[in-house]
PDB file of C-alpha atoms in Angstrom:
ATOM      1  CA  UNK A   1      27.850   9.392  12.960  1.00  0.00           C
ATOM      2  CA  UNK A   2      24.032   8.595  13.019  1.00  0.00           C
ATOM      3  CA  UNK A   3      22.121   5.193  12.506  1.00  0.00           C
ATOM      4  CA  UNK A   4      21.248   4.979   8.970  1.00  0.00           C
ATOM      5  CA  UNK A   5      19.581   1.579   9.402  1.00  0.00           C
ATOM      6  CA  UNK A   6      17.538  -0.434  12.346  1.00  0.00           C
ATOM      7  CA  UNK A   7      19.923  -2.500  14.377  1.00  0.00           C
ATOM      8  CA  UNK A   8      17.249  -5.625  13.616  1.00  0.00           C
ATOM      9  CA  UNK A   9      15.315  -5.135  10.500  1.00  0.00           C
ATOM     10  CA  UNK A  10      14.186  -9.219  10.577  1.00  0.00           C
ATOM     11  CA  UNK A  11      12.676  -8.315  13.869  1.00  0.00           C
ATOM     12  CA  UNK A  12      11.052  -5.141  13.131  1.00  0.00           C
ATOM     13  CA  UNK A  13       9.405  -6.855  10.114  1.00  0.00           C
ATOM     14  CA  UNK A  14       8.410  -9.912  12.606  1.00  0.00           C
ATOM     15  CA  UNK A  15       6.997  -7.463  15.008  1.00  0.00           C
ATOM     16  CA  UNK A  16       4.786  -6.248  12.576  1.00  0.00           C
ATOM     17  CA  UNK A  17       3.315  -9.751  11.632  1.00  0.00           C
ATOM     18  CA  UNK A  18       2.496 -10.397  15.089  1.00  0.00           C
ATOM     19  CA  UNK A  19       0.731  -7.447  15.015  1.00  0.00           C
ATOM     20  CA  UNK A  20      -1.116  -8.048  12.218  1.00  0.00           C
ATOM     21  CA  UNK A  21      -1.939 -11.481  13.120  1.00  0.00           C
ATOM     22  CA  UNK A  22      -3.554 -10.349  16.573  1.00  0.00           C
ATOM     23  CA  UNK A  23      -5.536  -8.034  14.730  1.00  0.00           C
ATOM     24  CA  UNK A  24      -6.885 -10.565  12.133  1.00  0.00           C
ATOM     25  CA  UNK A  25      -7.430 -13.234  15.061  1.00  0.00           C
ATOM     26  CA  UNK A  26      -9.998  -9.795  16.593  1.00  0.00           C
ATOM     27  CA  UNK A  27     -11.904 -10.005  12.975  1.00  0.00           C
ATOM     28  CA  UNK A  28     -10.179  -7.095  11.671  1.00  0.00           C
ATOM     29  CA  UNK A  29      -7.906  -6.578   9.020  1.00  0.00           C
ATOM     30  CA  UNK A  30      -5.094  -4.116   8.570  1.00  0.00           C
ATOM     31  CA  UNK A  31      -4.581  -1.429   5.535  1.00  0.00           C
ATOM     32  CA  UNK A  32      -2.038   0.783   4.543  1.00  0.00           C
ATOM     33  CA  UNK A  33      -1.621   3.420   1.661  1.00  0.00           C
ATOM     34  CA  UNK A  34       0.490   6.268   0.127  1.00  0.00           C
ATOM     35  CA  UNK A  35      -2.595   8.121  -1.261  1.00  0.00           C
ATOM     36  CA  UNK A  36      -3.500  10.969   0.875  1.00  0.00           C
ATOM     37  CA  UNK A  37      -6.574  12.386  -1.025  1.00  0.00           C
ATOM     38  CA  UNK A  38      -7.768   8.696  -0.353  1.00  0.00           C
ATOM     39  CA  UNK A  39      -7.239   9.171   3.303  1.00  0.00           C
ATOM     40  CA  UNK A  40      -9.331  12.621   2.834  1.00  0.00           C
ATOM     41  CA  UNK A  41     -12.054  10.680   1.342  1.00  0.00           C
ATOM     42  CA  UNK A  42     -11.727   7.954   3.817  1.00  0.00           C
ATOM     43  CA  UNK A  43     -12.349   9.979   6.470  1.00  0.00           C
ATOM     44  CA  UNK A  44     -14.670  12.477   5.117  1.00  0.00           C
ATOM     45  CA  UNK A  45     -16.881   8.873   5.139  1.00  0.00           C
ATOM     46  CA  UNK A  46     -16.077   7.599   8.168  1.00  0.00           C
ATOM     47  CA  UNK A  47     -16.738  10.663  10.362  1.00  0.00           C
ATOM     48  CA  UNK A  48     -17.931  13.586   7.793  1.00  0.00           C
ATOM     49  CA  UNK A  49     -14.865  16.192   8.045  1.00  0.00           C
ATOM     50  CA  UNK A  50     -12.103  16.769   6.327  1.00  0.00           C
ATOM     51  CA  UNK A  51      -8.425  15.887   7.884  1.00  0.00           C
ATOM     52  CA  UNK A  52      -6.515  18.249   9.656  1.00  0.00           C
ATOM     53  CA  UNK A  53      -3.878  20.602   7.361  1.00  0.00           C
ATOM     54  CA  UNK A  54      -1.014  18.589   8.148  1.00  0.00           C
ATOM     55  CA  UNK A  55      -2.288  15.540   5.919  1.00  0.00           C
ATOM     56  CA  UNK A  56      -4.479  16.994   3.662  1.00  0.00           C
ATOM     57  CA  UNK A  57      -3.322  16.839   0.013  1.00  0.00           C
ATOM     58  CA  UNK A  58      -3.784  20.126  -0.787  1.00  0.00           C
ATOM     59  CA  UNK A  59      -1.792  21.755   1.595  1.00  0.00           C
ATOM     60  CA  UNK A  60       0.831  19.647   2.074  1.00  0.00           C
ATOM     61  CA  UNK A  61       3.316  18.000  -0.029  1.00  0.00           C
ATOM     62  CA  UNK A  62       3.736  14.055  -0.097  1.00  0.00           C
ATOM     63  CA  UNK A  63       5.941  13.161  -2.787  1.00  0.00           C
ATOM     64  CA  UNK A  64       8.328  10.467  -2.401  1.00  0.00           C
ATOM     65  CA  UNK A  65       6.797   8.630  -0.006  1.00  0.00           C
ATOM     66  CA  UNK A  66       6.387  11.105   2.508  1.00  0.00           C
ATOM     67  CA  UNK A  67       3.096  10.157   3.962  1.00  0.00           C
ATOM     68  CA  UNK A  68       1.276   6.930   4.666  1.00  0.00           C
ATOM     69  CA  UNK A  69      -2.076   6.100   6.354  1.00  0.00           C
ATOM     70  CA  UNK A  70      -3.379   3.011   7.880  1.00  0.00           C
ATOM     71  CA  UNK A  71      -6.827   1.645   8.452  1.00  0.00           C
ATOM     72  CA  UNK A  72      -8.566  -1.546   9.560  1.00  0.00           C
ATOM     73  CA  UNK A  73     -11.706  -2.785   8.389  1.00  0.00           C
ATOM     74  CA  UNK A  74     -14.198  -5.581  10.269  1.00  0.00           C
ATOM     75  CA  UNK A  75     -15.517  -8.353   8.967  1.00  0.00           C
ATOM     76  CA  UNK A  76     -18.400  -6.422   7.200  1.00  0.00           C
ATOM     77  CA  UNK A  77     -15.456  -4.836   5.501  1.00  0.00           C
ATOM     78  CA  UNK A  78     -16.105  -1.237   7.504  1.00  0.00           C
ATOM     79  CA  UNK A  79     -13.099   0.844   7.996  1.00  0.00           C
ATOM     80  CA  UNK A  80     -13.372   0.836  11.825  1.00  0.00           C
ATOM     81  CA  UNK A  81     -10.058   2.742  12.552  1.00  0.00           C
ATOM     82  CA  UNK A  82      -7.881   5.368  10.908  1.00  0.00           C
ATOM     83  CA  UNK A  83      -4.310   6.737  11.470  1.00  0.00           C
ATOM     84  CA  UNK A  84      -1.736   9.018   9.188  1.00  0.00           C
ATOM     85  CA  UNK A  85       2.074   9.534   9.334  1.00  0.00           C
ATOM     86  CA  UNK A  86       4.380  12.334   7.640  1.00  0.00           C
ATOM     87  CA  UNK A  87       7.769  12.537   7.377  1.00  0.00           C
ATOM     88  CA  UNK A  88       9.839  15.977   7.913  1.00  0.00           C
ATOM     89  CA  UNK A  89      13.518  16.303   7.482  1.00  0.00           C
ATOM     90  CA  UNK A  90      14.017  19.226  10.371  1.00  0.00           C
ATOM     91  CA  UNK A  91      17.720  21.208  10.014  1.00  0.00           C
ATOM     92  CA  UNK A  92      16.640  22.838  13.451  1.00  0.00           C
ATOM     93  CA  UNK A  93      14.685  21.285  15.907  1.00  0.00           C
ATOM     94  CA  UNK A  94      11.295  20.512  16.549  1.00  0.00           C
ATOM     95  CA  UNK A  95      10.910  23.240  19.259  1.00  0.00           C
ATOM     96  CA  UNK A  96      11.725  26.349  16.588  1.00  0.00           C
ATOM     97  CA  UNK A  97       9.911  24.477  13.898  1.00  0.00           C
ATOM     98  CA  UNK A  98       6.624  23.374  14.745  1.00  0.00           C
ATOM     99  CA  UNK A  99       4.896  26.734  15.644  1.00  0.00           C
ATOM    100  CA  UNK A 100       5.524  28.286  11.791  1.00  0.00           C
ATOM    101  CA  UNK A 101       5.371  25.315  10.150  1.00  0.00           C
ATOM    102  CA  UNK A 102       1.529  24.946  11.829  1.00  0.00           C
ATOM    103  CA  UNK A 103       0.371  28.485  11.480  1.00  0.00           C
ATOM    104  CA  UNK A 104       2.018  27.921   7.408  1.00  0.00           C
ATOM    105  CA  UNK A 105      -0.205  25.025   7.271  1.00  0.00           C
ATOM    106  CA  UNK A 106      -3.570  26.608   8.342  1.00  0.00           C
ATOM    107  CA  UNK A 107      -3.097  29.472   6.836  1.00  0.00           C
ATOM    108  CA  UNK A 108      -3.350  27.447   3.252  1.00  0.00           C
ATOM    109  CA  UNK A 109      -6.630  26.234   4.382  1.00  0.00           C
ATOM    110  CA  UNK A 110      -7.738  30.092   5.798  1.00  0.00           C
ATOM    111  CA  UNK A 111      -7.892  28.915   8.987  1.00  0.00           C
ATOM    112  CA  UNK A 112      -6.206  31.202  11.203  1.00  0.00           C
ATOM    113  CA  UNK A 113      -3.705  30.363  14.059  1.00  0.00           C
ATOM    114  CA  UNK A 114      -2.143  33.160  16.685  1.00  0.00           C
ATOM    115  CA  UNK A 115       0.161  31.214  19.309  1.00  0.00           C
ATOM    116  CA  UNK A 116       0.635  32.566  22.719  1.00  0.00           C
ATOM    117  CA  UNK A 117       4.117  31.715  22.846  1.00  0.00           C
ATOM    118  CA  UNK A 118       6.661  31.008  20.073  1.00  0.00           C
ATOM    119  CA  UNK A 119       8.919  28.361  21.278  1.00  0.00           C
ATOM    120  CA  UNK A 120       7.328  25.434  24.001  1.00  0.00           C
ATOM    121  CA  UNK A 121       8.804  25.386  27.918  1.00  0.00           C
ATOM    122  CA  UNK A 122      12.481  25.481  28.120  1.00  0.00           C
ATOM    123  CA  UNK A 123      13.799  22.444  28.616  1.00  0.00           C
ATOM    124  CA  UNK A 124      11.329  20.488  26.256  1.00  0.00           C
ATOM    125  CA  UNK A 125      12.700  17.229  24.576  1.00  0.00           C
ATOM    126  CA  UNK A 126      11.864  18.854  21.310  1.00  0.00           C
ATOM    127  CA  UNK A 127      14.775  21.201  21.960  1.00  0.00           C
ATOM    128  CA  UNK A 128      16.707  18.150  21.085  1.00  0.00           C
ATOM    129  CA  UNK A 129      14.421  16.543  18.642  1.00  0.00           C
ATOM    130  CA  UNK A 130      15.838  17.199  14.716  1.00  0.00           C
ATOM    131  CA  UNK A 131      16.487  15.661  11.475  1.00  0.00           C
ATOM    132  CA  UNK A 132      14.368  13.409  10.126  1.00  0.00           C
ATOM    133  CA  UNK A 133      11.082  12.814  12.506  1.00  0.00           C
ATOM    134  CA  UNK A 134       7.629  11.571  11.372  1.00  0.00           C
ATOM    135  CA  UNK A 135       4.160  13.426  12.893  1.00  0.00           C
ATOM    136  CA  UNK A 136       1.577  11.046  13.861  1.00  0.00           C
ATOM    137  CA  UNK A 137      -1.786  12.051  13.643  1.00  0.00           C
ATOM    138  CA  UNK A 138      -5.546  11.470  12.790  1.00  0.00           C
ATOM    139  CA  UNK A 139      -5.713   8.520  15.394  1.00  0.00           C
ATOM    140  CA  UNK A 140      -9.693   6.853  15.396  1.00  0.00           C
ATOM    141  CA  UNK A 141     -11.229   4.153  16.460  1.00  0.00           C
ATOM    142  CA  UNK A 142     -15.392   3.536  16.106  1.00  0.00           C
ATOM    143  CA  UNK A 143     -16.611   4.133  19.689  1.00  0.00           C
ATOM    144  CA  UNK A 144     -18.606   0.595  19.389  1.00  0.00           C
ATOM    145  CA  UNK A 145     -14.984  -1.179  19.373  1.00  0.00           C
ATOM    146  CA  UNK A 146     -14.943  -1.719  23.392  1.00  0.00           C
ATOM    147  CA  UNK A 147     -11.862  -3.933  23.425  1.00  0.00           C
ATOM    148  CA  UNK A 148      -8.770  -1.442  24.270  1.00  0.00           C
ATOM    149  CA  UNK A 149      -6.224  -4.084  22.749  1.00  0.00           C
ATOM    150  CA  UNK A 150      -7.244  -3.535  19.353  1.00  0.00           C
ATOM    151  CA  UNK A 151      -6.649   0.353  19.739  1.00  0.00           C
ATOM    152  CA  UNK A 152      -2.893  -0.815  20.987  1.00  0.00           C
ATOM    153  CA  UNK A 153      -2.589  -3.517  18.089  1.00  0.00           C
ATOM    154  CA  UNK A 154      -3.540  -0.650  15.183  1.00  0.00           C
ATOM    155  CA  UNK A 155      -1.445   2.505  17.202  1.00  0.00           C
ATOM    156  CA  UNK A 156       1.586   0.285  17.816  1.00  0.00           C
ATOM    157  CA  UNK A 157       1.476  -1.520  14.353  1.00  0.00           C
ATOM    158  CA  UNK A 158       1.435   1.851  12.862  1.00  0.00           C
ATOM    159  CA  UNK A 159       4.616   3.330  14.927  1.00  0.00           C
ATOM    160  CA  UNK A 160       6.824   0.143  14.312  1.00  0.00           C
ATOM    161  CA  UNK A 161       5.738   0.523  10.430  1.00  0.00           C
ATOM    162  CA  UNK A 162       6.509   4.196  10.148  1.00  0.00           C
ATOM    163  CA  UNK A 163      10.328   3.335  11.698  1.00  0.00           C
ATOM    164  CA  UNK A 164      11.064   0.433   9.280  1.00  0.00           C
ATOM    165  CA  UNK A 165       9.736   3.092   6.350  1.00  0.00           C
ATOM    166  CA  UNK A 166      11.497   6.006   7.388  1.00  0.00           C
ATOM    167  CA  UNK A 167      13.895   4.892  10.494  1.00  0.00           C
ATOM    168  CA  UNK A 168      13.055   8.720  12.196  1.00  0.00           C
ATOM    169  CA  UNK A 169      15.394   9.896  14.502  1.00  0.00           C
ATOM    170  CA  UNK A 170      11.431   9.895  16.409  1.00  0.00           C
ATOM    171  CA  UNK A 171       7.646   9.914  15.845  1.00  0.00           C
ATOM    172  CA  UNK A 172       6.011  13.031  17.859  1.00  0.00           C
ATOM    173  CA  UNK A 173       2.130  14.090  17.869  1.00  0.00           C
ATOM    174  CA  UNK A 174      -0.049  16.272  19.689  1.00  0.00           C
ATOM    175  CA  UNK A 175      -2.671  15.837  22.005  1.00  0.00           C
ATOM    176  CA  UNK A 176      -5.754  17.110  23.766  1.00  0.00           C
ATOM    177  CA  UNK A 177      -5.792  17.478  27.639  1.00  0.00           C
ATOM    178  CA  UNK A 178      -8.704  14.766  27.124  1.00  0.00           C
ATOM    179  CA  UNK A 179      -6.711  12.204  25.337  1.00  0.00           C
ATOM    180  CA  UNK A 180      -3.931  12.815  27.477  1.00  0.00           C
ATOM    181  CA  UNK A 181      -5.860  12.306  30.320  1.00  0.00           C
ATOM    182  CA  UNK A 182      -6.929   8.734  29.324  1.00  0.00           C
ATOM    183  CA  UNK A 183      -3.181   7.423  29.015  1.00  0.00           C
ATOM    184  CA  UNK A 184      -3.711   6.034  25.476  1.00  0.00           C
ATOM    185  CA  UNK A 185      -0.367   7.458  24.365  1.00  0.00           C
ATOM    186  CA  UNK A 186       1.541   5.588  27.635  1.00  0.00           C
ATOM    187  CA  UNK A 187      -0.205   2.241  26.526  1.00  0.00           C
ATOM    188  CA  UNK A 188       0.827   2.085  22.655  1.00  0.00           C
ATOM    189  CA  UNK A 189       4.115   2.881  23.188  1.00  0.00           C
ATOM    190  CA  UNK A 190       4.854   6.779  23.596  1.00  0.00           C
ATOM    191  CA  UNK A 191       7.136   7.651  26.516  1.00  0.00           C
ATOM    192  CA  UNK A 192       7.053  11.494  26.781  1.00  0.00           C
ATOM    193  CA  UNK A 193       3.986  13.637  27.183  1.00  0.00           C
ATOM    194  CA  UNK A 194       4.813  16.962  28.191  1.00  0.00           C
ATOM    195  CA  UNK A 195       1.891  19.822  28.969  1.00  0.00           C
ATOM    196  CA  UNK A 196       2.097  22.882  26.734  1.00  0.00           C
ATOM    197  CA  UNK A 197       4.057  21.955  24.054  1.00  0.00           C
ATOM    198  CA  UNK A 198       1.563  24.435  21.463  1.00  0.00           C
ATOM    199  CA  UNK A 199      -0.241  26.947  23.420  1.00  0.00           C
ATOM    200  CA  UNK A 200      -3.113  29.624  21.241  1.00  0.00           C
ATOM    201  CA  UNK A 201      -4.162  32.210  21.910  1.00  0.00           C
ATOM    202  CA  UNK A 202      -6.723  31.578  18.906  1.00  0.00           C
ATOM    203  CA  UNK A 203      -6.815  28.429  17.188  1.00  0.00           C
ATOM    204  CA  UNK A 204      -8.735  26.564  14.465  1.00  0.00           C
ATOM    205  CA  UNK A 205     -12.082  24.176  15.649  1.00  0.00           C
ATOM    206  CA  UNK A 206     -11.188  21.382  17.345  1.00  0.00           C
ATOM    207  CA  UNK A 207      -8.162  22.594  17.911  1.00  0.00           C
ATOM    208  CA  UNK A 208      -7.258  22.918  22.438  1.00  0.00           C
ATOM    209  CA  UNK A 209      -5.817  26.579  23.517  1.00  0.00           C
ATOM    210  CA  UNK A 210      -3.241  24.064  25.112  1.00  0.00           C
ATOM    211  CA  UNK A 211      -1.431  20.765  23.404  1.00  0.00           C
ATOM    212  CA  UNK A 212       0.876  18.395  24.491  1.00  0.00           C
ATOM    213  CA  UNK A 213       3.262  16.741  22.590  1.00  0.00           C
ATOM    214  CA  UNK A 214       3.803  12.694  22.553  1.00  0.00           C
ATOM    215  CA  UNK A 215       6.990  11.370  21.305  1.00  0.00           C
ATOM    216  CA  UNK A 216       9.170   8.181  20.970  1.00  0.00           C
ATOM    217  CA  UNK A 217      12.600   8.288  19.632  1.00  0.00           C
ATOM    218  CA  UNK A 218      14.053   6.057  17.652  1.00  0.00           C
ATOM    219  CA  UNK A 219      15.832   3.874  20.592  1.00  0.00           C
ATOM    220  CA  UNK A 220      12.696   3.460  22.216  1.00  0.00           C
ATOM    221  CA  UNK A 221      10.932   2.011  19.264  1.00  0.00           C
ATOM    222  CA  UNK A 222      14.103  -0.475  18.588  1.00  0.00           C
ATOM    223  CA  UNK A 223      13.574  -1.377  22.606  1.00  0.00           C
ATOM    224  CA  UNK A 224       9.723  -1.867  22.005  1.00  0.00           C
ATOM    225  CA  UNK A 225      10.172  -4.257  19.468  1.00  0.00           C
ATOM    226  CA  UNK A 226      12.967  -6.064  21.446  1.00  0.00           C
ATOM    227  CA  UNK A 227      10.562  -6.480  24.102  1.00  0.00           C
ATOM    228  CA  UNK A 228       7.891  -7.959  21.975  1.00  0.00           C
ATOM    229  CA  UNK A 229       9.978 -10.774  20.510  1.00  0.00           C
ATOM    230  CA  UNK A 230      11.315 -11.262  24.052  1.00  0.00           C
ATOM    231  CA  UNK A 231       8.181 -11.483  25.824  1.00  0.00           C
ATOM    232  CA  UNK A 232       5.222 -11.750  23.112  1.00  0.00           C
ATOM    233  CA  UNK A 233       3.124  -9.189  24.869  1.00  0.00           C
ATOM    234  CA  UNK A 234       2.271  -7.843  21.652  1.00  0.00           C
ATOM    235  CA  UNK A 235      -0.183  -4.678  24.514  1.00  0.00           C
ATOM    236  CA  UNK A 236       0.112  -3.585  28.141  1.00  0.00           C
ATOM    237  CA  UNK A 237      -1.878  -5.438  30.358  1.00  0.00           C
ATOM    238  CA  UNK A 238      -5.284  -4.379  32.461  1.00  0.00           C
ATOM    239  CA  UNK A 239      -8.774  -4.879  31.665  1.00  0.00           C
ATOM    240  CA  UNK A 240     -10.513  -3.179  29.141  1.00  0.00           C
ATOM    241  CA  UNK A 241     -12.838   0.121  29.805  1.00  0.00           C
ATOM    242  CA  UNK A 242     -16.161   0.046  31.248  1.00  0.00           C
TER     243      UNK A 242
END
């Protein structure tokens, strides 16, 4: 029989104040809302496109809570950073999923999507990923924010948020060879980046020929917040980028 509930809700929710607090001590405060046309709008302001299919309003549905977004603002009250969950109940797995379900969700937007290969490398953790697991998406932070913890605060308060909301079996996303390259995904808490995951032969702007897929399962998000109250390193150590 599955988990239905977190093992230590009290600390989960004290997790996320920590958070929160070493965000507001940076001069930033933290935001988070159901309404995903409001997230369109957001960012259509903040960086003049549209989100990607897989949190836009009109092609995807986010009733019942299904979606939430998350921002922080400075102390001139600019939204400064921008992030966006969904939650998927999955009867198969990830692996046999995620290829229709993206082409599905382009297509509603006329954007076209031809894959290279149906299912990811054999032996991929999302061959074992199913149920209920939450994509994680839309990550930005303004380029004139040089101190690296306060990307970690927003990413990480984000993850431990979407598992007290939904308590996934795990949060996944995909990344660019670029972003993977940089390690941000290691640093906020995402133990699994695997090469290939999505590979197109043509795919939408912006989109890589080749993605990798970040996730976290659920165990690994109850030992994150363990470690926090433990320890209080709320980020990974190491000086900031040049």
């Amino acid at each position: 029989m599955k988990k239905s509930g977190l093992p230590n809700p009290l600390g989960a929710a004290r997790v996320s104040v920590m958070l929160a607090n070493e965000l507001a001590e940076a001069g930033f405060t933290y935001h988070t809302s159901s309404d995903m046309k409001a997230f369109n709008d957001m960012k259509l302001k903040c960086r003049g496109i549209p989100v990607a299919p897989m949190h836009y309003y009109e092609t995807a549905v986010f009733t019942n809570e299904r979606a939430m977004w998350t921002s922080i603002t400075n102390a001139a009250g600019e939204t400064v950073g921008l992030q966006a969950f969904r939650c998927d109940e999955i009867d198969t797995n990830l692996a046999d999923w995620c290829v229709t379900y993206m082409i599905g969700v382009y297509m509603r937007r006329q954007e076209l999507m031809v894959p290279t290969h149906a299912l990811p490398p054999a032996g991929s953790i999302a061959e074992r990923l199913t149920g209920r697991l939450v994509y994680h998406g839309e990550i930005w932070i303004d380029k004139q924010i040089k101190n690296r913890k306060v990307f970690e605060l927003f990413v990480r308060l984000g993850l431990i948020l979407a598992l007290i909301k939904w308590r996934p079996e795990a949060i996944w996303g995909l990344a660019s060879a670029q972003m993977a390259g940089h390690g941000h995904f290691t640093r906020v808490g995402y133990p699994v980046l695997e090469r290939g995951f999505l590979r197109w032969q043509w795919a939408s702007e912006g989109v890589d020929p080749v993605e990798y897929l970040v996730a976290v399962e659920r165990s690994s998000l109850e030992a994150m917040v363990e470690e926090i109250l433990s320890t209080g390193a709320l980020c990974q150590p190491g000086p900031d980028p040049k």
